Every structure is written in structure tokens, then in C-alpha cells.
């Protein structure tokens, strides 16, 4: 069996995964999004990083042996505020945003996790856990709130490697008169009439953020599981608090912790005020620099070119380079697509991923397969990295128009010529725009009209013009 080594945030060492995995069945939990808005491009980083890990585990242990859980936080004050501002029901907002998230992440090649629990379906389990924590003296009720008693928890701060006192000094902790200690954090808080709430032993209220992951991980993966992941902005307080809650329940909880570094854009932290804030959808749909609709595979390639534990910079230059590399590879891989390539030897690539997800080195092995003309390994490697499915993506397929496309484009160009002759320029221009929109590049020459299939070709849009 391939020996997978992963960097563990808790021990600050690279550790072999195998002894942790019970019965050849690896389990992982990754903190998912709070659903009230489109995912920004930084939010795609944990999704892609842990998707690569998921694919590696499936490759090594067998596709049906791995369990991957990623939650949706659908109860949160930011959600309440957004729904109130837009005068919309909360459930409508969270469901719409959840759908957007899944569509956007599918576009960058992320497989669907085995379970995607949403917090509001797990309130009962959270209440049970809070009751148990109170019984164990790790939590207390105060003015309709329930707070976790941080000083009661041995090892609090171990994940981030800081003492409780250092954390108090460094963190913006909410000071409230009803807290025994400023570090204590909320497990449950009261809801007024306008705010979503559930009945509990402490009155109508809603859970704090951290308890949801402790409850859902225990419910879906058990008291002990192998890998817990998320962005490194979650180490403190979110993951530190998840550990505190679960360990004080007597659960072993996650045995290895992985965190991705942050993403920035063109060398700067992403911020709406700097004009460098993009959602993943903006980039896919061309609502950014130059109107370029960046294919999901190109976005994914850019992410893979930086190791997940390093800060990553999203730049237009990188995306252009990624597109060029992928076009070259897809043109080669297209010739191999008969299924036999699934048996190709891609061990150098698997070994690179097994070394703490060295995706940069994995891409280098694709370069070497391509240089050697090993088309089968190239196709298999592209597939393992989530850059290709049964065939290369449409945007990269050889641009030879089918007879059907040729006939359709010629018919539409004929209609455009007729409109022009009748001096109906509005219609002529609109036909031209629709063809351009479908990715047909048109050149008017002295000999007539020249056209070819452009990089943004979209067969469905062309069909719709019939
Ligand atoms: P949120 O919805 O803000 O809780 O974030 C969802 C996930 O995206 C978390 O795992 C965050 O750590 C991660 N994340 C947020 N911003 C960035 C960023 N700029 N770069 C990388 N990951 C991020
Ligand atoms: Zn979490």
C-alpha cells in the first residue's frame, strides 16, 4: 500500500496516515461554508485541496472505502442579517446559496462528499451534547446562554500551540458580564421572536458555531475519525473549540489536522475596497479582468500549482500559463481516450501526492509523462488530479466543426446576410452577437465571411439559435 504522509497541525510533523486508519477505511471531516453569499475564490481553496486528498485516498484505499463529510453552516448571525436586509425567508437564502456553492465547486472539479449535513438538521444532537457538557461541569448556563468553561479543559490551546493566557492577549474575545472567564465561548444563545430558534432546556435559542461540527462529526463519523481539515483561519478559535467540546465529551475526535494557507489576488489580500475581490462564479463567467471566462480546469490547475501549506496568489498570468499547459496536454490526452489508459503506471504522481499532497510535484510528473509521450499516463494523471473525466473538456477539444455545426452556422450567417441586404442592421448585428456569444469567431473579408470555432465554444448556445 502507498504510504501517505500528511502534515499534522497538532503535532507540527509529517505523519504516516496508515496507522491511524481503522480497517482500511479512512474518514475525513472538512468545515464547509456559511451559506449566505456566493463563494469567493479563496473559499475554493479548501474545497480543491481536500478534494485532491479525497481523490488520493479513494485511489489508494478504494473509492467505496473513504468517507468524506463536509457541512453547511445554515444557522448564523450573518445569515440572519442578510435575510433581513434582503427581506427574504432565511431558508430560501440558505438553499439558494447552497445550490450556488455546489454548482461552483463542481465547476472546478470537486467531487461531492459522501455526506453534507446542514447544521439545522442536527440541533437535537447539539442540545444533547450541550446537556452532557453541563453535566460534566465543562459548561454552564448564564442568562439564557450556555458557555463552555475553557479553563476546565486540559490541553486547550495545544492545536494552535498557545497558552490560554496568550490567546486572551492576542484574540478579540467577546467580553460579556455573564461569562465566568473572557475565554469562555458560546454553545447556545437565546433567540428573540424575529430570529430562528429551537426549544431547549435553556429556553428558545440557537447553537453557537463550534458545537455544530462536534455534533455532526460524532453523528456521522463517530467519536474518533482520521482527518479533520479546513483553512488555517479556522485553527483558532473554531478548531480549538471543536476539540475542547469533543474531548470533554470523552471523544478522541480527529487524529490528524490539516490546514490550508490563505489565497490572495495579484499579490494583495482580497478586499472589496481594493477591487480585487472575486467570487468563483465571477471568474467562471468572465466578470473580471478582460471578461475572460476561465474554465474550471484552468482555475483548478492554478490552485494545484501551489502547495496547500503555502500562501497562494491568484493572478491572471498564472491562469494564462495554466490554460496553455492544459491545452497542450488535452490535445495529447484526447488521442488516448479509449479507457485503456486507466491501467497506466502513474506511481511518480501518486508518490508526489502521498508526500503531504505535493501537487506542484504532481503537475511536474504530468509534464514528464507528456515529454516522454506517455499519453496513457498523462490521461490517467489528469483524471486523478480531477482535471479530466472520461474525455477532455469541451473547451479544449479539437476545434473541428461537425457537419451539424457547419450547417447551422452557415444558415445563421445566411440569415445575417439577408438581414443586411434588407438593411435590417439590428437583426444582422444581433445574429452576429449571438454567434459570438456561442463562441463562433466571425471575420468579414473581401471574399465573404470566414468563421471558426473559438475557445469559448458552447454547443448548447448555438443550438438555441436554431
Ligand atoms: P467561511 O464561509 O468564511 O467560513 O469560509 C469557508 C472556508 O473557506 C474556510 O475553510 C476558510 O478557511 C476558507 N477560506 C476563507 N477565505 C480564504 C482565503 N482567502 N484563502 C483560502 N481559504 C479561505
Ligand atoms: Zn467546523
Coordinates of C-alpha atoms in Angstrom, one line a residue, residues 123-141 146-148 187-188 199-202 211 248-249:
X123 CA -30.0 20.8 16.5
X124 CA -31.2 18.0 18.7
X125 CA -27.8 16.3 18.7
X126 CA -26.2 19.6 19.6
X127 CA -28.6 20.2 22.5
X128 CA -27.8 16.7 23.8
X129 CA -24.1 17.4 23.6
X130 CA -24.5 20.7 25.5
X131 CA -26.6 19.0 28.2
X132 CA -23.8 16.4 28.6
X133 CA -21.1 19.1 28.8
X134 CA -23.1 20.9 31.5
X135 CA -23.4 17.6 33.5
X136 CA -19.7 17.1 33.2
X137 CA -19.1 20.7 34.5
X138 CA -17.5 21.8 31.3
X139 CA -20.3 24.2 30.5
X140 CA -22.7 26.4 32.4
X141 CA -25.9 28.3 31.8
X146 CA -24.7 28.3 27.7
X147 CA -21.0 28.8 27.8
X148 CA -18.1 26.4 27.5
X187 CA -22.6 26.9 23.0
X188 CA -26.1 28.2 23.0
X199 CA -36.7 24.9 22.1
X200 CA -34.1 23.8 24.6
X201 CA -33.7 23.3 28.3
X202 CA -32.4 26.9 28.4
X211 CA -20.8 22.9 18.6
X248 CA -14.5 16.9 27.1
X249 CA -17.3 14.6 25.9

